[in-house]
Amino acid sequence: MSGLSRPRTALDSAAAADAAFAAVAGKPFPADLFSAPRLNWAVIGCGVIANQMAQTLALAGRHLVGVANRTYDKAQAFAERYGVERVYKTYAELYADPAIDAVYITTPHNTHIAFLREAPAAGKHVLCEKSITLNSAELAEARALAAEHGVVLMDATTILHMPLYRKLLAEARSGAFGPLTLAQVNFGSYKEYGDLTNRFYNPRLAGGAMLDIGVYALTVARLFMASAPDEVVSLANRAQTGVDETSGFVTRNAEGELGVFSLSLHAKQPKRALLSFDRCYVEITDYPRADRAVITWTADGRHEIVEAGEEGYALAYEVADLEAAVAGDTRAAGLIDIAADVMDTMTRLRYDWGVYYPEERAIAEAAGVSVAGE
């Protein structure tokens, strides 16, 4: 660990993922990345993340076994492109297939809970794309169902799975960094207004900054904090559709650790996390799939680089963690607890701002507010 990190050009998420794949495409796949027994995977949905999953497994010499999608023709095309053996005409057909051990849900946020009810009941382990549910009540229901049916439920938020964070956490928990005082986290995207029926601004697709990008910001801070926040203060501006567009908020937990966050869907800013400890601060850029961080030590101002993993293997780390959890790895299985803390905070903030989705109509009515977009 030495020197300073190289600068990175700002890319949108799809271009960044393509660049990350290109960077590892010619390298031997790490022999130790998968340590648990291999599961047979199916993917639900054929969008960007499903394509990335298929590409990631191909790097490891593995393939998805099955695919199901709302549109069967798209599922067929996806299967032909990636050599997927089984294409299901219905989700029920997928659930009934004993050859499938685990499913990766890659559909829009507001559709997740239906799959999270059905897949565990069919005995399938579930990796679910962020945000795992719309709110904390849905996540509690999904966790209860997974426990009832003896399957693993895992949140696919990449921060939970990147080796860099495991390495940094080991250092932090050893006491080398000293106590955490402050986490400052930014995430700003620039999404055109244009057609506001797109998923970013449409309340019927669970749009808004919190579920799309806030989940990353809160997760990176919560990983290093001793406990979940019990105090939250915030301000937010809402888009004309009623979803949260730009926000600033501060959290504090029982240990007095502060988190300061800024999010926007219509103002570009760096994806930057700054974790301030007693003996150093840790800076992580492009933190959702980061493989590099810079530590600046308080005593002498010395810079130190920490590197672990590869951005291009981000989804492979998710697969590895679920397979490890199924095999009995308590660390991997416990990641859902962090996800639940983050979901609690996201839900609290949205409701403070009066942002309720159509699926939350009853909760909105009880609070005396209108549903987003109405």
PDB file of C-alpha atoms in Angstrom, residues 201 203 238-245 353-356 371-374:
ATOM      1  CA  TYR A 201     -38.833  10.309 -11.898  1.00  0.00           C
ATOM      2  CA  PRO A 203     -43.542   7.289  -8.786  1.00  0.00           C
ATOM      3  CA  ARG A 238     -39.249  17.050  -4.901  1.00  0.00           C
ATOM      4  CA  ALA A 239     -39.526  16.704  -8.664  1.00  0.00           C
ATOM      5  CA  GLN A 240     -42.799  17.734 -10.283  1.00  0.00           C
ATOM      6  CA  THR A 241     -43.839  14.079 -10.243  1.00  0.00           C
ATOM      7  CA  GLY A 242     -43.627  14.078  -6.442  1.00  0.00           C
ATOM      8  CA  VAL A 243     -40.540  11.910  -5.952  1.00  0.00           C
ATOM      9  CA  ASP A 244     -37.442  13.124  -4.115  1.00  0.00           C
ATOM     10  CA  GLU A 245     -34.977  14.782  -6.477  1.00  0.00           C
ATOM     11  CA  TRP A 353     -40.524  14.310   2.968  1.00  0.00           C
ATOM     12  CA  GLY A 354     -44.016  13.111   2.156  1.00  0.00           C
ATOM     13  CA  VAL A 355     -42.800  10.809  -0.616  1.00  0.00           C
ATOM     14  CA  TYR A 356     -45.127   7.798  -0.734  1.00  0.00           C
ATOM     15  CA  VAL A 371     -49.310   9.792  -2.798  1.00  0.00           C
ATOM     16  CA  ALA A 372     -46.402  10.993  -4.978  1.00  0.00           C
ATOM     17  CA  GLY A 373     -47.508  12.200  -8.365  1.00  0.00           C
ATOM     18  CA  GLU A 374     -51.173  12.648  -7.470  1.00  0.00           C
TER      19      GLU A 374
END
